Tab-separated table of C-alpha atoms in Angstrom:
chain	number	residue	atom	x	y	z
A	1	MET	CA	20.077	0.386	-5.267
A	2	ASN	CA	22.468	0.822	-8.184
A	3	LEU	CA	21.967	4.216	-9.811
A	4	SER	CA	23.342	5.937	-12.900
A	5	PRO	CA	25.790	8.817	-12.300
A	6	SER	CA	23.126	11.512	-12.770
A	7	LEU	CA	20.673	9.832	-10.398
A	8	ASP	CA	23.433	8.941	-7.950
A	9	LEU	CA	24.321	12.629	-7.695
A	10	LEU	CA	20.701	13.689	-7.172
A	11	ALA	CA	20.260	10.961	-4.544
A	12	THR	CA	22.945	12.374	-2.266
A	13	ASP	CA	21.694	14.117	0.847
A	14	THR	CA	23.780	17.144	-0.053
A	15	ALA	CA	21.959	17.597	-3.351
A	16	ALA	CA	18.531	16.965	-1.828
A	17	THR	CA	18.946	19.235	1.206
A	18	SER	CA	18.609	22.386	-0.882
A	19	VAL	CA	15.267	21.123	-2.221
A	20	GLY	CA	13.731	20.433	1.196
A	21	ALA	CA	12.922	17.809	3.818
A	22	THR	CA	10.571	15.872	1.536
A	23	ALA	CA	13.215	15.541	-1.183
A	24	ARG	CA	15.779	14.407	1.410
A	25	SER	CA	13.397	11.648	2.485
A	26	GLU	CA	12.483	10.553	-1.030
A	27	THR	CA	16.037	10.379	-2.336
A	28	ALA	CA	17.326	8.633	0.790
A	29	ASN	CA	14.994	5.746	-0.084
A	30	PHE	CA	17.001	5.064	-3.247
A	31	ARG	CA	20.277	5.014	-1.306
A	32	TRP	CA	18.870	2.558	1.252
A	33	GLU	CA	17.005	0.198	-1.078
A	34	ARG	CA	18.618	-3.257	-1.254
A	35	ALA	CA	15.804	-5.337	-2.771
A	36	VAL	CA	16.009	-3.987	-6.341
A	37	SER	CA	18.037	-6.296	-8.567
A	38	ALA	CA	20.708	-4.949	-10.914
A	39	GLY	CA	18.549	-5.931	-13.896
A	40	ARG	CA	15.532	-4.034	-12.632
A	41	ALA	CA	17.683	-1.027	-11.728
A	42	ASP	CA	19.043	-0.950	-15.277
A	43	GLU	CA	15.523	-1.075	-16.711
A	44	TYR	CA	14.443	1.761	-14.433
A	45	GLN	CA	17.390	3.931	-15.391
A	46	ASP	CA	16.811	3.325	-19.095
A	47	TYR	CA	13.281	4.648	-18.602
A	48	VAL	CA	14.205	7.656	-16.463
A	49	GLY	CA	17.239	8.624	-18.525
A	50	THR	CA	19.432	11.579	-17.602
A	51	VAL	CA	17.668	14.102	-15.370
A	52	SER	CA	19.064	17.288	-13.867
A	53	SER	CA	16.710	18.032	-10.983
A	54	HIS	CA	14.732	16.269	-8.297
A	55	LYS	CA	11.534	17.641	-9.838
A	56	ASN	CA	12.335	16.047	-13.203
A	57	TRP	CA	13.366	12.775	-11.573
A	58	LYS	CA	10.107	12.663	-9.643
A	59	SER	CA	8.151	13.231	-12.844
A	60	GLU	CA	10.004	10.466	-14.723
A	61	HIS	CA	9.606	8.127	-11.752
A	62	LYS	CA	5.859	8.718	-11.803
A	63	GLY	CA	5.833	7.808	-15.489
A	64	TYR	CA	7.748	4.602	-14.767
A	65	VAL	CA	5.241	3.582	-12.087
A	66	ARG	CA	2.307	4.198	-14.410
A	67	SER	CA	3.937	2.206	-17.214
A	68	TYR	CA	5.397	-0.742	-15.302
A	69	ILE	CA	3.483	-1.025	-12.006
A	70	GLN	CA	0.007	0.484	-12.388
A	71	VAL	CA	-0.680	-1.448	-15.585
A	72	ALA	CA	-4.072	-1.492	-17.251
A	73	LYS	CA	-6.195	-4.585	-16.637
A	74	ASP	CA	-6.674	-5.211	-20.347
A	75	LEU	CA	-2.957	-5.427	-21.131
A	76	PRO	CA	-1.317	-8.870	-21.405
A	77	ILE	CA	1.329	-7.997	-18.811
A	78	SER	CA	1.609	-8.001	-15.042
A	79	ALA	CA	2.997	-5.325	-12.768
A	80	GLU	CA	6.770	-5.709	-12.977
A	81	CYS	CA	7.124	-6.336	-9.252
A	82	PHE	CA	5.606	-9.825	-9.745
A	83	THR	CA	7.860	-10.798	-12.666
A	84	SER	CA	11.232	-12.540	-12.637
A	85	VAL	CA	13.217	-9.299	-12.858
A	86	ASN	CA	12.090	-8.543	-9.288
A	87	ALA	CA	12.980	-11.974	-7.854
A	88	LEU	CA	15.197	-10.448	-5.171
A	89	ALA	CA	12.103	-8.953	-3.496
A	90	HIS	CA	9.725	-11.892	-3.903
A	91	LEU	CA	8.264	-13.526	-0.808
A	92	ASN	CA	7.844	-17.201	-0.044
A	93	GLU	CA	5.005	-18.695	-2.099
A	94	ALA	CA	4.601	-21.479	0.485
A	95	MET	CA	3.398	-19.160	3.246
A	96	ASP	CA	0.532	-20.699	5.213
A	97	ASP	CA	-2.895	-19.385	4.267
A	98	THR	CA	-3.967	-16.541	6.508
A	99	PHE	CA	-5.979	-13.337	6.299
A	100	LEU	CA	-4.748	-10.034	4.955
A	101	LEU	CA	-6.094	-6.567	5.721
A	102	ARG	CA	-6.330	-3.558	3.477
A	103	ILE	CA	-7.989	-0.167	3.889
A	104	GLU	CA	-9.658	1.350	0.809
A	105	SER	CA	-10.699	4.942	0.252
A	106	ILE	CA	-14.126	4.763	-1.403
A	107	GLY	CA	-15.167	8.408	-1.630
A	108	HIS	CA	-14.713	8.335	-5.405
A	109	LEU	CA	-17.447	5.700	-5.671
A	110	PHE	CA	-20.034	8.299	-4.729
A	111	GLN	CA	-19.510	10.060	-8.061
A	112	PRO	CA	-22.338	9.937	-10.629
A	113	LEU	CA	-21.443	6.652	-12.352
A	114	LEU	CA	-21.800	4.661	-9.160
A	115	SER	CA	-23.686	7.040	-6.907
A	116	THR	CA	-26.980	5.143	-6.781
A	117	PHE	CA	-25.401	1.830	-5.871
A	118	ALA	CA	-22.892	3.485	-3.549
A	119	TYR	CA	-25.448	5.485	-1.577
A	120	ASP	CA	-27.866	2.571	-1.356
A	121	PHE	CA	-25.082	0.273	-0.226
A	122	TRP	CA	-23.816	2.756	2.366
A	123	GLN	CA	-27.288	3.448	3.747
A	124	ARG	CA	-28.050	-0.252	4.038
A	125	PHE	CA	-24.801	-1.421	5.628
A	126	TYR	CA	-23.204	1.468	7.529
A	127	ASN	CA	-25.651	1.172	10.405
A	128	SER	CA	-25.903	-2.631	10.121
A	129	GLN	CA	-22.246	-3.526	9.830
A	130	ASN	CA	-22.585	-6.936	11.414
A	131	ASP	CA	-24.283	-7.926	8.160
A	132	LEU	CA	-21.051	-7.209	6.274
A	133	ARG	CA	-19.393	-10.003	8.195
A	134	LYS	CA	-22.065	-12.558	7.306
A	135	VAL	CA	-21.490	-15.008	4.477
A	136	CYS	CA	-25.188	-15.197	3.542
A	137	LEU	CA	-27.731	-12.387	3.610
A	138	PRO	CA	-31.381	-12.050	2.620
A	139	ASP	CA	-31.732	-11.930	-1.155
A	140	GLU	CA	-32.293	-8.160	-1.437
A	141	ALA	CA	-29.326	-7.258	0.768
A	142	GLU	CA	-27.090	-9.791	-0.952
A	143	ALA	CA	-28.049	-8.445	-4.358
A	144	LEU	CA	-27.194	-4.896	-3.255
A	145	ARG	CA	-23.822	-5.937	-1.797
A	146	THR	CA	-22.973	-7.959	-4.896
A	147	GLU	CA	-23.970	-5.208	-7.322
A	148	PHE	CA	-21.939	-2.614	-5.411
A	149	VAL	CA	-18.799	-4.771	-5.532
A	150	THR	CA	-19.390	-5.651	-9.191
A	151	GLN	CA	-19.609	-1.978	-10.103
A	152	TRP	CA	-16.585	-1.171	-7.940
A	153	ASN	CA	-14.467	-3.841	-9.649
A	154	ALA	CA	-15.523	-2.459	-13.017
A	155	GLN	CA	-14.139	0.944	-12.025
A	156	ARG	CA	-10.761	-0.560	-11.077
A	157	LEU	CA	-9.203	-0.213	-14.520
A	158	GLN	CA	-5.635	-0.907	-13.398
A	159	ALA	CA	-4.200	-4.191	-12.167
A	160	ARG	CA	-2.260	-2.440	-9.409
A	161	PRO	CA	-0.347	-4.352	-6.766
A	162	MET	CA	-2.295	-4.265	-3.501
A	163	PHE	CA	-0.541	-3.044	-0.358
A	164	ALA	CA	-1.639	-5.196	2.578
A	165	THR	CA	-0.731	-6.411	6.045
A	166	PHE	CA	-1.722	-9.385	8.197
A	167	LEU	CA	-4.827	-9.499	10.388
A	168	ASN	CA	-2.677	-11.228	13.007
A	169	GLU	CA	-0.668	-8.012	13.380
A	170	PHE	CA	-3.845	-6.433	14.788
A	171	GLY	CA	-4.639	-9.188	17.256
A	172	GLY	CA	-6.140	-11.645	14.771
A	173	ASP	CA	-9.664	-10.840	16.007
A	174	LEU	CA	-11.643	-9.038	13.319
A	175	LYS	CA	-14.609	-8.368	15.618
A	176	SER	CA	-12.413	-6.649	18.191
A	177	LEU	CA	-10.702	-4.552	15.514
A	178	VAL	CA	-13.908	-3.293	13.903
A	179	ASN	CA	-15.274	-2.317	17.315
A	180	ASP	CA	-12.260	-0.039	17.759
A	181	ASP	CA	-11.341	3.120	15.823
A	182	TRP	CA	-9.988	1.023	12.973
A	183	PRO	CA	-9.955	3.751	10.258
A	184	HIS	CA	-7.444	5.879	12.162
A	185	ILE	CA	-5.592	2.926	13.702
A	186	LEU	CA	-4.896	1.357	10.305
A	187	ARG	CA	-4.229	4.699	8.583
A	188	ASP	CA	-1.561	5.534	11.169
A	189	ARG	CA	-0.015	2.078	11.656
A	190	LEU	CA	0.276	1.543	7.898
A	191	GLY	CA	1.727	5.002	7.182
A	192	LEU	CA	-1.051	6.013	4.782
A	193	THR	CA	-0.438	9.767	4.710
A	194	HIS	CA	-2.656	10.193	1.640
A	195	LEU	CA	-5.751	9.168	3.638
A	196	SER	CA	-6.892	12.283	5.404
A	197	GLY	CA	-10.170	13.865	6.376
A	198	THR	CA	-11.716	16.345	8.772
A	199	VAL	CA	-14.824	16.459	10.913
A	200	ASP	CA	-16.408	18.750	8.307
A	201	LYS	CA	-15.242	16.620	5.369
A	202	PRO	CA	-14.693	13.019	6.489
A	203	LEU	CA	-13.238	10.462	4.109
A	204	PRO	CA	-15.306	7.264	3.698
A	205	VAL	CA	-13.225	4.093	3.855
A	206	ALA	CA	-13.785	0.355	3.758
A	207	LEU	CA	-11.934	-2.380	5.614
A	208	MET	CA	-11.102	-5.259	3.289
A	209	ARG	CA	-10.101	-8.768	4.313
A	210	TYR	CA	-8.956	-11.457	1.898
A	211	SER	CA	-6.686	-14.498	2.104
A	212	LEU	CA	-3.262	-15.477	0.846
A	213	ASN	CA	-4.827	-18.397	-1.020
A	214	GLU	CA	-7.164	-16.063	-2.910
A	215	VAL	CA	-4.127	-14.109	-4.066
A	216	ARG	CA	-2.310	-17.263	-5.161
A	217	GLU	CA	-5.365	-18.435	-7.103
A	218	ALA	CA	-5.727	-15.054	-8.830
A	219	ARG	CA	-2.107	-15.057	-9.927
A	220	LEU	CA	-2.261	-18.602	-11.276
A	221	ALA	CA	-5.487	-17.848	-13.142
A	222	THR	CA	-4.256	-14.563	-14.607
A	223	LYS	CA	-0.521	-15.161	-15.116
A	224	LYS	CA	0.458	-12.425	-17.615
A	225	GLY	CA	4.117	-13.079	-16.938
A	226	ALA	CA	3.826	-13.062	-13.143
A	227	VAL	CA	5.946	-15.618	-11.304
A	228	ALA	CA	5.192	-14.436	-7.753
A	229	SER	CA	2.000	-13.764	-5.802
A	230	PHE	CA	3.634	-11.747	-3.015
A	231	THR	CA	6.529	-9.343	-2.870
A	232	ARG	CA	7.955	-6.815	-0.467
A	233	PRO	CA	7.434	-3.176	-1.490
A	234	THR	CA	10.452	-1.426	-2.978
A	235	VAL	CA	11.149	2.175	-3.861
A	236	LEU	CA	10.181	1.374	-7.468
A	237	ASP	CA	6.703	0.056	-6.685
A	238	GLY	CA	4.974	3.370	-6.003
A	239	GLU	CA	5.386	7.072	-6.540
A	240	MET	CA	8.120	8.813	-4.562
A	241	SER	CA	6.936	9.174	-0.974
A	242	ALA	CA	8.467	10.439	2.240
A	243	ALA	CA	6.126	8.087	4.142
A	244	PHE	CA	7.733	5.029	2.528
A	245	ILE	CA	10.983	3.661	3.948
A	246	PRO	CA	12.752	0.602	2.511
A	247	ALA	CA	13.304	-2.242	4.939
A	248	PRO	CA	16.538	-4.174	5.398
A	249	LEU	CA	16.810	-7.138	3.057
A	250	LEU	CA	16.876	-10.333	5.105
A	251	PRO	CA	17.517	-13.821	3.677
A	252	GLY	CA	14.924	-16.571	3.317
A	253	GLY	CA	12.061	-15.054	1.322
A	254	GLY	CA	10.375	-13.591	4.406
A	255	SER	CA	11.723	-10.057	4.232
A	256	TYR	CA	8.638	-7.837	4.421
A	257	GLY	CA	8.411	-4.101	4.253
A	258	TYR	CA	7.912	-2.237	7.540
A	259	THR	CA	5.440	0.628	7.632
A	260	LEU	CA	6.084	4.013	9.230
A	261	ASP	CA	3.729	4.452	12.201
A	262	LEU	CA	2.370	7.992	11.882
A	263	ALA	CA	1.237	8.075	15.515
A	264	ASN	CA	4.429	6.801	17.159
A	265	SER	CA	6.533	9.558	18.759
A	266	GLY	CA	9.376	7.290	19.935
A	267	ILE	CA	11.898	4.872	18.500
A	268	PRO	CA	9.854	1.764	17.573
A	269	VAL	CA	10.657	-1.583	19.138
A	270	SER	CA	8.412	-3.539	16.757
A	271	PHE	CA	7.224	-3.019	13.207
A	272	THR	CA	4.089	-3.692	11.176
A	273	PRO	CA	4.919	-5.872	8.141
A	274	GLU	CA	3.733	-4.821	4.719
A	275	LEU	CA	3.584	-6.763	1.481
A	276	LEU	CA	2.337	-6.290	-2.050
A	277	THR	CA	-0.148	-8.880	-3.238
A	278	PHE	CA	-1.048	-9.763	-6.791
A	279	PRO	CA	-4.276	-7.890	-7.613
A	280	ILE	CA	-7.581	-9.666	-7.102
A	281	ASP	CA	-11.172	-8.765	-7.896
A	282	TYR	CA	-13.006	-8.018	-4.681
A	283	GLN	CA	-15.786	-10.334	-3.568
A	284	PRO	CA	-18.836	-9.109	-1.597
A	285	THR	CA	-17.608	-10.867	1.548
A	286	HIS	CA	-14.246	-9.053	1.430
A	287	ILE	CA	-15.833	-5.857	2.787
A	288	LYS	CA	-15.805	-6.222	6.580
A	289	ALA	CA	-16.468	-2.693	7.859
A	290	LEU	CA	-17.252	0.864	6.756
A	291	GLY	CA	-16.057	4.006	8.451
A	292	PHE	CA	-14.720	7.535	8.167
A	293	ILE	CA	-11.321	9.121	8.537
A	294	SER	CA	-12.215	12.407	10.183
A	295	LYS	CA	-8.941	13.703	11.615
A	296	PRO	CA	-5.503	14.326	10.124
A	297	HIS	CA	-2.460	12.289	11.061
A	298	ALA	CA	0.241	13.764	13.268
A	299	LEU	CA	2.931	14.284	10.594
A	300	GLN	CA	1.652	17.203	8.556
A	301	ASP	CA	4.861	18.586	7.041
A	302	GLY	CA	8.092	17.353	5.539
A	303	GLN	CA	10.194	18.084	8.608
A	304	ALA	CA	7.873	16.155	10.917
A	305	LEU	CA	8.001	13.203	8.502
A	306	LEU	CA	11.790	13.414	8.344
A	307	GLU	CA	12.055	13.268	12.135
A	308	ALA	CA	9.644	10.316	12.277
A	309	ARG	CA	11.689	8.547	9.606
A	310	ASN	CA	14.827	9.058	11.680
A	311	ARG	CA	13.165	7.351	14.632
A	312	HIS	CA	11.985	4.516	12.380
A	313	VAL	CA	15.503	4.007	11.011
A	314	GLN	CA	16.951	4.003	14.522
A	315	GLY	CA	14.499	1.220	15.353
A	316	LEU	CA	15.446	-0.754	12.239
A	317	GLN	CA	19.109	-0.467	13.170
A	318	THR	CA	18.415	-2.455	16.343
A	319	LEU	CA	17.342	-5.495	14.306
A	320	SER	CA	19.799	-8.345	13.933
A	321	ASP	CA	22.647	-7.514	11.507
A	322	CYS	CA	21.031	-4.169	10.596
A	323	SER	CA	23.180	-1.717	12.547
A	324	ASP	CA	24.501	-0.177	9.322
A	325	PHE	CA	21.102	0.204	7.650
A	326	GLY	CA	20.084	3.675	6.499
A	327	GLU	CA	21.068	7.000	7.982
A	328	VAL	CA	19.785	9.410	10.585
A	329	LEU	CA	19.346	12.649	8.608
A	330	VAL	CA	20.139	15.633	10.812
């Protein structure tokens, strides 16, 4: 990614090393990113301005994400990643319709504003999860499921891009997946370090499934300047994170992101694709399972993440024409 002189200096590994392993990981992402166009890079640098420390850069980056990516629903604009300035990262709109998976943390829904609906919904469906995978339910159950999702959508005040992967990457069989330990499997495979819980304080999560066509329809209905329904994640599409690693940019509009597997202790030979989808309102039938994350992931400090990133990069370097991608940070 093209950077201004002040950011280019901060992005060097030499400058970041004195700050710590997490800063080394976060700044390396800017050096490795190839899917941010020159126009978008210029816009980003105009927003961030001249900064003198990694801490200040991180703060300005967070402000950029809130202003340009995590946009309010009631504004007449789309997240910038779906607009023409991000065309370099856009994915093929003609992808065949298939199912996407997403894991949602829903602990916040048990706060007072939604607590009645949330608790009633959880009590009704947690122990009868087969019902979540039915299209039609008895009137009372359907009304409860619909009201819960309606209230949940109302609480989603931002039109954030939605990080997702393909059901086919997990065998394509939803029933088999939900009968396994899907909360921890997805958390680890998708590199979701922010989803953590313990046996004493488990984190409630929901497994969401929706289709590519639903995303396309939402984008066409909403527009707001969006020209793409799907895009690969870039370093500018979320807050700075050591768990995010840019992927090599491959030609042909099929260049997905590749998530960091938190449970893998070796050099990966395959990767889980990740994409950003245009935001949709959830439908009652999108919720396919409920569960808890009750144990932490394996990478609990910056150094452990750095070492896992090195293994991930070594795996990426084995891909065709990617031998010069990234760096192993020693």
